Amino acid sequence: MCGVIAYMGAQAAYPILMQGLRRLEYRGYDSAGIAVMGPRDFHLSKKAGKLDNLQLLQEGRNITGHTGIGHTRWATHGIPNDTNAHPHLSRSGRLAIVHNGIIENYSVLKARLLQRGYSFVSHTDTEVLINLVEELQLQEALSLEEAVRAALNEIVGAYALIIMDSSDEDTLIAARKGAPLVLGIGTDEYFIASDPSAILTYTRNVIYLEDDEYTVIRRQTGVHIRSLDNREKTPYIEALEMDLEALEKGSFAHFMLKEIHEQPQAIENALRGRLNAAQNRVTLGGITEHINRFKQATRFIITACGTSYHAGLLGKYLIEELARVPVSVEYASEFRYRNPIIRDNDIVLAVSQSGETADTLAAITLAKSGGALVYGICNVVGSSIARYSHAGSYTHAGPEIGVASTKAFSTQLVLLTLMAIQVAEEKNTISPSLKQSLLLELERIPDKIKQVLVQNDTAIQSLASRFYEAAHFLYLGRGLNFPVALEGALKLKEISYIHAEGYAAAEMKHGPIALIDKKMPVVVLATNSSARDKIISNIQEVKAREGIVIAIINEDDQEISELADYAMYIPVTEELLSPLLTIIPLQLLCYHIALLRGCDVDQPRNLAKSVTVE
């Protein structure tokens, strides 16, 4: 959540900061600001709303400084307004800070500072932190570095922060705990950001700061990293492999639409090197390294949030069906607080697009303390989950800029499918014929998604124009299609702000059926042959109450096509793989509905791409 950016070098800082903030917009924000070092003090500018508002403030101004910091804010403490926007200054105005995260004990620290005569302009925890640094500096006669280290040892919470001093344009100090921070190394210039995408234009050489570490970057001497207990660390420079073009929309109107259409390629990337249907082979390296733990595991625990949680629910169906091992799926936010039973023969699967989700990281820590093997599934190379897990696999979906996840969901599902097949083979719980059929069909899935995208486009746009003013939607699915129903409802809520609920179809009679009337669109996922008769009964129950049935069906299903009011079609596939196809029309439908409602598709209100605080 939020985004931080900093630059120090020979170039003008302002354009670099603004471009970096543009790259960070996808993370979600409600205000933005910059501080650039001037001859005597900071050029400080911040504004609620979009970056365009901030940019308008700079028109006609000559901002020539070569050191600066910037921020996009997603409000935690204090409402979104100009005053609460970052950067924040210390009482003297000498220190400036940008901060991503949350200081949990800020009220205690604020009370202490108030007693010492401090006053505060904003309602943020961040202003408390920068004044704590200044107070320690003054009262204890500490250097800025020493004061920052002392302050960070006092606070409780999460942070990725950058601090600069108006009297020293040649130094930046940054620190992280529980929120990502990357350092970019150029030629006699330095960058700091929440995300490598913000600095990719300028450098591919980066250092990932670890939890409880801080860095002092000096123009003359470069990067120095220490731990909060004052131990020196050796910087490790990595080369980014990210494609700059992947960060652009290209010919698409929105990142979300681009990423929906990128799913065939993303799935091919997720399968590459892991699946060889001709040789009847599937190999996930992280599993192979720990194959005995996977074979002997008596339970899998999948922990995730949001869309990744829905992928985890599908993983439960797949692993239990194929590998015959019990699986529980936990919201990471609940798992970390309910004192769960964790045993040393458990496998904990941590699933996250960003690899930085705060609750999922906390769940990993808890799982490791209980002796479980932690296997991370994430998209972002070098992310915290990738580093903190015992083993894992990258989804290789490529950068996902749209806040509403699409291709990350599909590739997470692909990896969970491959895992289920590989573990099942090791445990001898899958027949050779079923394994071969699944592997061959997985190779065909990308082409079948392309078919879904082309064949349904006109019909989906027509459906959107018919239902974009609906107040409510109901999504129904059975078996593997139940988690897909949950995900379809979530997508509609996220980007169109229409109230939608996903239900197991059999549960309709236990409450939701009371909502059905002639104004209620009911999306029925009707592709699973194993429950065909029951699904038809559900459709008839909706029709009997004058509900509007929008069915997703196999392309050869004439019977349900005639029963439904509207239909979207997918090619016939293995039932265990059908969610990879049924999700595509749901993503497109909510996209087109959101467009017609005038919603910000890529940056829906109140949402952040990466939730790095509780």
XYZ file of C-alpha atoms in Angstrom:
614
model
C 0.000 0.000 0.000
C 1.246 3.484 -0.716
C 4.458 4.024 -2.594
C 7.738 5.785 -1.857
C 10.367 7.048 -4.260
C 13.660 8.929 -3.863
C 16.458 10.154 -6.087
C 19.954 11.551 -5.532
C 22.280 12.291 -8.424
C 23.216 14.786 -11.111
C 19.826 14.926 -12.834
C 16.890 17.110 -11.807
C 15.025 15.116 -9.172
C 11.501 16.345 -9.877
C 10.855 14.599 -13.250
C 12.306 11.350 -11.926
C 10.144 11.495 -8.809
C 6.995 12.177 -10.817
C 7.666 9.364 -13.260
C 8.339 7.035 -10.342
C 5.076 8.017 -8.689
C 3.259 7.327 -11.977
C 4.726 3.826 -11.938
C 3.520 3.398 -8.352
C -0.058 4.552 -8.996
C -1.248 0.967 -9.450
C -0.557 0.249 -5.783
C -3.535 2.430 -4.850
C -3.505 5.911 -3.310
C -5.613 8.904 -2.332
C -3.025 11.698 -2.230
C 0.527 12.370 -3.355
C 3.453 14.660 -2.633
C 7.116 15.450 -3.222
C 9.933 17.232 -1.431
C 12.954 18.360 -3.445
C 16.082 19.778 -1.865
C 16.487 23.482 -2.579
C 19.367 25.876 -1.849
C 18.229 26.482 1.749
C 15.200 24.268 2.419
C 12.740 21.906 0.748
C 10.436 22.568 -2.159
C 7.450 20.776 -0.593
C 4.265 20.118 -2.530
C 1.433 17.704 -1.766
C -2.162 17.310 -2.823
C -5.148 15.059 -2.213
C -6.465 13.119 -5.194
C -4.663 11.944 -8.302
C -1.142 12.773 -9.391
C -2.531 15.155 -12.000
C -3.586 17.413 -9.105
C -0.039 17.406 -7.773
C 1.403 18.090 -11.192
C -0.878 21.083 -11.684
C 0.625 22.660 -8.563
C 4.073 22.612 -10.176
C 3.165 24.468 -13.357
C 5.364 27.513 -13.799
C 7.704 26.509 -10.994
C 11.401 25.905 -11.600
C 12.300 22.901 -9.437
C 16.002 22.324 -10.023
C 17.140 20.283 -7.010
C 19.047 17.046 -7.480
C 17.863 15.206 -4.346
C 14.257 14.493 -3.455
C 11.601 12.145 -2.135
C 8.038 11.402 -3.214
C 5.003 9.507 -1.983
C 1.592 8.174 -2.947
C -0.570 7.736 0.169
C -3.328 5.261 1.016
C -4.841 6.651 4.201
C -4.471 4.781 7.491
C -4.170 7.552 10.092
C -5.999 10.730 9.142
C -8.431 11.378 6.304
C -7.174 11.857 2.738
C -6.419 15.575 2.413
C -3.570 17.912 1.550
C -2.364 18.200 5.151
C -2.179 14.468 5.815
C -0.459 13.769 2.508
C 3.274 12.989 2.595
C 6.063 14.109 2.779
C 5.952 15.301 6.379
C 8.423 17.672 8.006
C 9.833 17.730 11.502
C 8.959 20.646 13.771
C 12.067 22.589 12.704
C 11.384 21.909 9.045
C 14.869 20.481 8.688
C 13.914 16.811 8.244
C 11.495 15.372 5.672
C 10.062 11.851 5.539
C 7.942 9.625 3.334
C 6.594 6.447 4.899
C 4.700 3.394 3.749
C 3.296 1.386 6.649
C 1.790 1.945 10.071
C 3.272 2.885 13.464
C 1.150 1.023 15.993
C 2.459 2.775 19.111
C 2.323 6.265 17.598
C -0.210 7.529 20.180
C 2.150 6.794 23.077
C 5.028 8.463 21.250
C 2.850 11.431 20.329
C 1.794 11.953 23.947
C 5.445 11.968 24.970
C 6.326 14.543 22.341
C 3.340 16.717 23.237
C 4.594 16.824 26.815
C 7.910 18.103 25.498
C 6.259 20.977 23.669
C 5.804 19.534 20.211
C 2.732 20.349 18.147
C 1.475 18.502 15.087
C 0.049 19.739 11.817
C -1.405 16.448 10.557
C -3.241 13.490 12.068
C -0.708 10.959 10.778
C 1.546 8.521 12.572
C 4.322 9.501 10.167
C 4.611 13.075 11.468
C 5.068 11.616 14.942
C 7.913 9.436 13.673
C 9.910 12.245 12.038
C 9.554 14.395 15.147
C 10.713 11.494 17.294
C 13.842 11.300 15.139
C 14.455 15.025 15.552
C 13.824 14.896 19.313
C 16.335 12.073 19.751
C 18.825 13.935 17.618
C 18.537 17.075 19.737
C 18.225 15.602 23.208
C 20.842 12.878 22.851
C 23.223 14.816 20.567
C 23.023 12.061 17.967
C 23.850 12.106 14.291
C 20.885 11.707 11.954
C 21.817 8.078 11.321
C 22.044 7.336 15.035
C 18.743 9.113 15.716
C 16.954 7.159 12.988
C 18.292 3.869 14.328
C 17.278 4.784 17.882
C 13.777 5.836 16.761
C 13.231 2.649 14.775
C 14.174 0.602 17.808
C 11.407 2.367 19.741
C 8.541 2.022 17.297
C 6.173 -0.898 16.841
C 4.734 -1.480 13.390
C 5.647 -1.725 9.722
C 7.468 0.723 7.529
C 9.336 1.480 4.349
C 10.622 5.002 4.891
C 13.024 7.539 3.445
C 14.407 10.554 5.317
C 16.443 13.519 4.126
C 17.964 16.533 5.845
C 17.704 19.993 4.246
C 21.242 20.783 5.400
C 22.738 17.777 3.588
C 21.749 17.240 -0.054
C 24.300 14.448 -0.395
C 22.647 11.923 1.961
C 19.497 9.810 2.037
C 18.501 7.411 4.800
C 15.997 4.606 4.226
C 14.740 1.656 6.275
C 12.255 -1.181 6.035
C 10.279 -3.581 8.156
C 7.288 -5.441 6.809
C 7.034 -3.296 3.665
C 9.143 -3.598 0.508
C 12.004 -1.267 -0.346
C 14.477 -1.523 -3.227
C 17.618 0.511 -3.854
C 18.626 1.312 -7.424
C 22.283 1.849 -8.304
C 23.071 4.005 -11.320
C 26.197 5.819 -12.499
C 26.874 8.330 -9.732
C 23.167 8.352 -8.899
C 20.891 6.454 -6.531
C 17.224 5.569 -6.404
C 14.960 4.195 -3.669
C 11.452 2.858 -4.271
C 8.700 0.594 -3.014
C 8.748 -1.279 -6.292
C 11.418 -1.878 -8.972
C 8.981 -0.704 -11.654
C 9.386 2.851 -10.364
C 13.092 2.962 -11.216
C 13.373 0.532 -14.135
C 13.708 3.368 -16.674
C 16.969 4.459 -15.047
C 18.695 1.345 -13.747
C 18.442 -2.429 -13.608
C 20.967 -2.845 -10.789
C 19.151 -3.117 -7.470
C 19.595 -4.068 -3.840
C 16.620 -5.401 -1.881
C 16.665 -4.133 1.680
C 15.720 -6.772 4.259
C 13.500 -6.397 7.323
C 15.109 -4.536 10.243
C 17.756 -3.037 7.989
C 18.465 0.568 7.108
C 20.724 2.189 4.568
C 22.651 5.428 4.508
C 23.356 6.483 0.919
C 25.973 9.167 0.447
C 26.760 10.738 -2.882
C 30.517 10.335 -2.414
C 30.712 6.933 -0.724
C 27.625 5.068 -1.978
C 25.402 2.564 -0.179
C 26.014 1.411 3.384
C 23.587 -1.042 5.001
C 23.305 -1.872 8.683
C 20.896 -3.781 10.881
C 18.946 -2.052 13.629
C 21.284 -3.640 16.147
C 24.115 -1.809 14.321
C 25.714 -4.716 12.471
C 27.131 -3.903 9.029
C 25.625 -5.816 6.107
C 27.188 -6.541 2.723
C 25.013 -5.192 -0.113
C 24.083 -7.738 -2.779
C 23.378 -6.178 -6.176
C 20.943 -7.997 -8.464
C 20.045 -7.338 -12.100
C 16.353 -6.769 -12.827
C 14.930 -8.914 -15.604
C 11.666 -6.974 -15.847
C 10.520 -5.854 -19.309
C 9.833 -2.115 -19.485
C 7.146 -2.675 -22.141
C 5.221 -4.849 -19.689
C 4.660 -1.713 -17.604
C 2.826 0.035 -20.445
C -0.763 -0.446 -21.651
C 0.221 -0.716 -25.299
C -2.851 -0.692 -27.538
C -5.252 -1.525 -24.698
C -7.463 1.068 -23.029
C -6.691 -0.228 -19.531
C -4.116 -2.405 -17.810
C -6.873 -4.732 -16.628
C -8.018 -5.456 -20.181
C -4.418 -5.953 -21.277
C -3.806 -8.368 -18.424
C -6.984 -10.336 -19.158
C -5.729 -10.794 -22.720
C -2.223 -11.666 -21.493
C -3.471 -14.766 -19.677
C -2.700 -17.251 -22.475
C 0.915 -16.097 -22.554
C 1.118 -15.891 -18.767
C -0.072 -19.480 -18.437
C 2.432 -20.624 -21.052
C 5.157 -18.904 -19.026
C 3.932 -20.579 -15.837
C 4.043 -23.995 -17.529
C 7.383 -23.528 -19.293
C 10.046 -25.879 -18.007
C 7.606 -27.482 -15.603
C 5.284 -29.422 -17.886
C 6.138 -31.831 -20.684
C 2.998 -33.664 -21.756
C 4.838 -35.674 -24.417
C 7.032 -37.166 -21.710
C 4.130 -37.305 -19.223
C 6.218 -35.237 -16.812
C 5.513 -32.378 -14.400
C 8.225 -30.913 -12.170
C 8.135 -27.988 -9.774
C 11.691 -27.568 -8.553
C 10.710 -26.389 -5.092
C 8.699 -29.561 -4.537
C 11.406 -31.848 -5.892
C 13.890 -30.371 -3.402
C 11.577 -31.296 -0.512
C 9.806 -34.290 -2.002
C 9.952 -36.400 1.147
C 8.243 -33.676 3.189
C 5.515 -33.428 0.549
C 5.024 -37.208 0.395
C 4.855 -37.543 4.168
C 2.688 -34.485 4.801
C -0.550 -35.296 6.576
C -2.107 -31.908 5.853
C -1.719 -28.897 3.603
C -2.650 -25.438 4.861
C -3.161 -22.766 2.216
C -3.028 -19.216 3.526
C -3.793 -16.172 1.396
C -5.946 -13.054 1.050
C -8.457 -11.780 -1.513
C -8.149 -13.264 -4.989
C -5.237 -15.449 -3.879
C -7.542 -16.963 -1.245
C -9.961 -17.978 -4.002
C -7.095 -19.586 -5.911
C -6.275 -21.390 -2.667
C -9.830 -22.725 -2.403
C -9.430 -24.195 -5.871
C -6.093 -25.620 -4.765
C -7.914 -27.433 -1.967
C -10.249 -29.131 -4.454
C -7.331 -30.129 -6.684
C -4.958 -31.411 -3.995
C -7.625 -33.370 -2.150
C -9.033 -34.833 -5.377
C -5.687 -35.873 -6.846
C -3.222 -36.269 -3.964
C -5.783 -37.369 -1.344
C -4.304 -35.199 1.415
C -6.537 -33.038 3.639
C -6.290 -29.318 2.883
C -7.483 -26.342 4.910
C -7.659 -22.879 3.395
C -7.213 -19.928 5.734
C -7.527 -16.196 5.379
C -4.045 -15.112 6.395
C -5.553 -12.276 8.425
C -7.432 -14.801 10.580
C -4.776 -17.504 10.624
C -2.249 -15.267 12.338
C -4.577 -14.416 15.224
C -6.478 -17.580 16.067
C -3.697 -19.723 17.565
C -3.930 -22.422 14.865
C -2.652 -25.951 15.319
C 0.530 -26.314 13.231
C 2.552 -29.505 13.153
C 5.966 -30.334 11.744
C 4.421 -32.656 9.140
C 2.246 -29.879 7.715
C 2.926 -28.063 4.445
C 1.879 -24.412 4.479
C 1.310 -22.862 1.051
C 1.561 -19.070 1.144
C -0.051 -17.555 -1.952
C 0.327 -13.879 -2.893
C 0.658 -11.944 -6.146
C 2.976 -9.297 -4.738
C 4.814 -11.480 -2.261
C 4.527 -8.595 0.207
C 1.052 -9.109 1.731
C 1.510 -8.277 5.420
C -0.959 -10.842 6.778
C 0.477 -13.630 4.624
C 4.014 -12.785 5.734
C 2.868 -12.940 9.359
C 1.252 -16.325 8.645
C 4.576 -17.560 7.263
C 6.354 -16.562 10.467
C 3.734 -18.395 12.517
C 3.940 -21.500 10.325
C 7.720 -21.648 10.559
C 7.566 -21.348 14.341
C 5.342 -24.435 14.364
C 7.827 -26.460 12.342
C 5.845 -26.599 9.107
C 7.481 -26.442 5.691
C 6.491 -23.159 4.028
C 6.085 -23.138 0.255
C 5.601 -19.717 -1.330
C 3.679 -19.082 -4.523
C 4.097 -15.502 -5.734
C 4.663 -13.430 -8.831
C 7.281 -10.860 -7.860
C 10.900 -11.991 -8.018
C 12.842 -11.048 -4.908
C 9.715 -10.373 -2.852
C 9.581 -11.012 0.882
C 7.506 -14.186 0.597
C 9.951 -15.580 -1.944
C 12.840 -14.903 0.439
C 11.188 -16.024 3.668
C 9.692 -19.321 2.449
C 11.626 -22.575 2.674
C 10.869 -23.241 -0.988
C 8.467 -22.060 -3.644
C 7.620 -21.250 -7.219
C 7.158 -18.038 -9.141
C 4.030 -17.750 -11.253
C 5.861 -15.800 -14.004
C 2.713 -13.848 -14.810
C 4.722 -10.694 -15.479
C 3.923 -7.293 -13.942
C 0.257 -6.961 -12.980
C -0.588 -3.275 -12.797
C -4.397 -3.368 -12.582
C -5.489 -3.489 -8.954
C -8.083 -6.175 -9.716
C -6.040 -9.331 -10.165
C -6.598 -11.410 -13.317
C -3.548 -13.138 -14.741
C -2.058 -13.609 -11.267
C -5.137 -15.651 -10.303
C -4.854 -17.843 -13.402
C -1.157 -18.527 -12.952
C -1.553 -19.247 -9.235
C -4.178 -21.794 -10.199
C -1.832 -23.329 -12.777
C 0.888 -23.790 -10.158
C -1.533 -25.328 -7.668
C -2.689 -27.718 -10.397
C 0.879 -28.737 -11.219
C 1.580 -29.206 -7.509
C -1.470 -31.416 -7.055
C -0.447 -33.567 -10.021
C 3.196 -33.889 -8.951
C 2.378 -34.781 -5.354
C -0.313 -37.207 -6.522
C 2.180 -38.967 -8.760
C 4.671 -39.294 -5.906
C 1.939 -40.726 -3.655
C 0.551 -43.004 -6.377
C -2.926 -41.522 -6.037
C -3.432 -40.571 -9.694
C -3.894 -42.974 -12.575
C -1.478 -42.686 -15.515
C -4.381 -42.057 -17.872
C -5.820 -39.183 -15.822
C -2.390 -37.641 -15.394
C -1.733 -37.818 -19.133
C -5.147 -36.344 -19.910
C -4.622 -33.431 -17.510
C -1.153 -32.636 -18.818
C -2.244 -32.698 -22.448
C -5.223 -30.482 -21.663
C -3.094 -28.033 -19.672
C -1.022 -27.485 -22.787
C -4.207 -26.673 -24.708
C -5.589 -24.226 -22.132
C -3.831 -21.096 -23.500
C -5.372 -21.599 -26.945
C -8.769 -22.266 -25.408
C -8.555 -19.016 -23.422
C -7.832 -17.179 -26.675
C -10.977 -18.787 -28.075
C -13.040 -17.623 -25.074
C -11.732 -14.070 -25.457
C -12.659 -13.878 -29.126
C -15.992 -15.731 -29.145
C -17.593 -14.002 -26.162
C -16.516 -10.410 -26.639
C -19.611 -9.074 -28.436
C -22.038 -11.011 -26.243
C -20.354 -9.818 -23.051
C -20.437 -6.178 -24.111
C -24.147 -6.570 -24.869
C -24.703 -8.153 -21.442
C -22.843 -5.322 -19.765
C -25.035 -2.719 -21.457
C -28.099 -4.625 -20.234
C -27.057 -4.981 -16.587
C -24.622 -2.188 -15.717
C -27.299 -0.384 -13.700
C -28.170 -3.437 -11.590
C -27.886 -2.889 -7.842
C -27.016 -6.502 -6.979
C -25.629 -9.668 -8.583
C -25.664 -13.254 -7.346
C -23.029 -15.765 -8.510
C -23.649 -19.508 -8.105
C -21.297 -22.432 -8.631
C -20.881 -26.040 -7.545
C -17.676 -27.924 -6.858
C -14.706 -26.233 -8.496
C -16.990 -23.512 -9.794
C -17.901 -22.329 -6.294
C -14.540 -20.545 -5.729
C -14.865 -19.150 -9.258
C -18.264 -17.728 -8.271
C -16.616 -16.075 -5.260
C -13.907 -14.604 -7.465
C -16.391 -13.372 -10.069
C -18.408 -11.588 -7.384
C -15.256 -10.060 -5.903
C -14.169 -8.698 -9.280
C -17.554 -7.040 -9.826
C -17.440 -5.435 -6.376
C -13.863 -4.277 -6.788
C -14.128 -2.347 -10.019
C -17.826 -1.556 -10.601
C -18.894 -0.999 -6.950
C -21.974 -3.196 -7.485
C -22.909 -5.360 -4.516
C -22.338 -8.987 -5.500
C -22.220 -12.268 -3.618
C -20.806 -15.640 -4.577
C -22.488 -18.761 -3.197
C -22.249 -22.502 -3.418
C -25.279 -23.206 -5.605
C -26.728 -25.724 -3.155
C -26.722 -23.003 -0.476
C -29.075 -20.810 -2.490
C -32.095 -22.336 -0.766
C -30.561 -21.568 2.650
C -31.026 -17.828 2.377
C -30.016 -16.121 -0.884
C -33.098 -17.352 -2.712
C -35.040 -14.716 -0.747
C -33.234 -12.035 -2.749
C -34.221 -13.324 -6.162
C -36.759 -11.343 -8.150
C -37.123 -10.054 -11.687
C -34.437 -7.407 -11.080
C -31.789 -9.831 -9.833
C -29.153 -11.075 -12.341
C -27.951 -14.514 -11.282
C -24.719 -15.736 -12.859
C -24.677 -19.536 -12.886
C -21.445 -21.382 -13.637
C -22.835 -24.460 -15.315
C -19.850 -26.241 -16.863
C -19.226 -29.130 -14.460
C -20.784 -32.350 -15.755
C -20.451 -34.051 -12.344
C -23.290 -31.923 -10.956
C -25.190 -31.188 -14.145
C -28.649 -32.255 -12.962
C -28.321 -30.256 -9.747
C -27.212 -27.164 -11.655
C -30.220 -27.429 -13.943
C -32.436 -27.630 -10.870
C -30.824 -24.460 -9.491
C -31.478 -22.637 -12.754
C -35.118 -23.702 -12.730
C -35.469 -22.483 -9.138
C -34.150 -19.069 -10.137
C -36.425 -18.929 -13.179
C -39.455 -19.868 -11.069
C -38.869 -16.703 -9.055
C -38.436 -14.527 -12.145
C -34.698 -14.183 -11.633
C -32.518 -13.426 -14.652
C -30.148 -16.307 -15.432
C -26.778 -15.580 -17.041
C -25.144 -18.968 -17.572
C -21.557 -19.854 -18.359
C -21.770 -23.146 -20.207
C -19.808 -25.515 -22.394
C -20.114 -24.615 -26.050
C -21.997 -27.834 -26.883
C -24.612 -27.487 -24.105
C -27.863 -26.795 -25.936
C -30.132 -27.716 -23.022
C -28.828 -25.120 -20.546
C -28.471 -22.585 -23.343
C -32.238 -22.798 -23.890
C -32.988 -22.618 -20.151
C -30.870 -19.530 -19.486
C -31.825 -15.989 -20.404
C -28.274 -15.243 -21.517
C -25.232 -17.428 -22.041
C -21.463 -17.161 -22.301
C -19.566 -20.127 -23.713
C -16.296 -21.906 -23.052
C -14.693 -24.816 -24.932
C -15.089 -28.248 -23.380
C -12.165 -29.156 -21.127
C -11.282 -31.447 -18.235
C -13.568 -30.534 -15.352
C -10.617 -30.124 -12.977
C -9.193 -27.469 -15.312
C -12.445 -25.702 -16.157
C -11.930 -22.755 -13.717
C -9.095 -21.562 -15.961
C -11.734 -20.969 -18.638
C -14.861 -20.073 -16.652
C -13.122 -17.143 -14.950
C -12.398 -15.382 -18.270
C -15.986 -14.345 -19.142
C -16.498 -13.153 -15.557
C -13.418 -10.925 -15.747
C -14.566 -9.449 -19.061
C -18.136 -8.918 -17.854
C -17.133 -6.915 -14.800
C -14.626 -4.922 -16.873
C -17.270 -3.811 -19.373
C -19.830 -3.110 -16.631
C -17.303 -0.926 -14.806
C -16.559 0.993 -18.005
C -20.238 1.735 -18.567
C -20.559 2.923 -14.963
C -17.663 5.339 -15.438
C -15.477 3.643 -12.840
C -11.699 3.827 -12.628
C -11.001 0.284 -13.775
C -7.284 0.120 -13.016
C -7.369 2.066 -9.758
C -10.717 1.414 -8.039
C -11.524 3.574 -5.061
C -10.216 2.660 -1.613
C -8.215 -0.318 -2.906
C -4.480 -0.979 -2.973
C -2.657 -3.506 -5.117
C -0.365 -4.712 -2.379
C -1.714 -4.692 1.184
C 1.426 -4.220 3.248
C -0.305 -3.162 6.487
C -3.067 -4.809 8.502
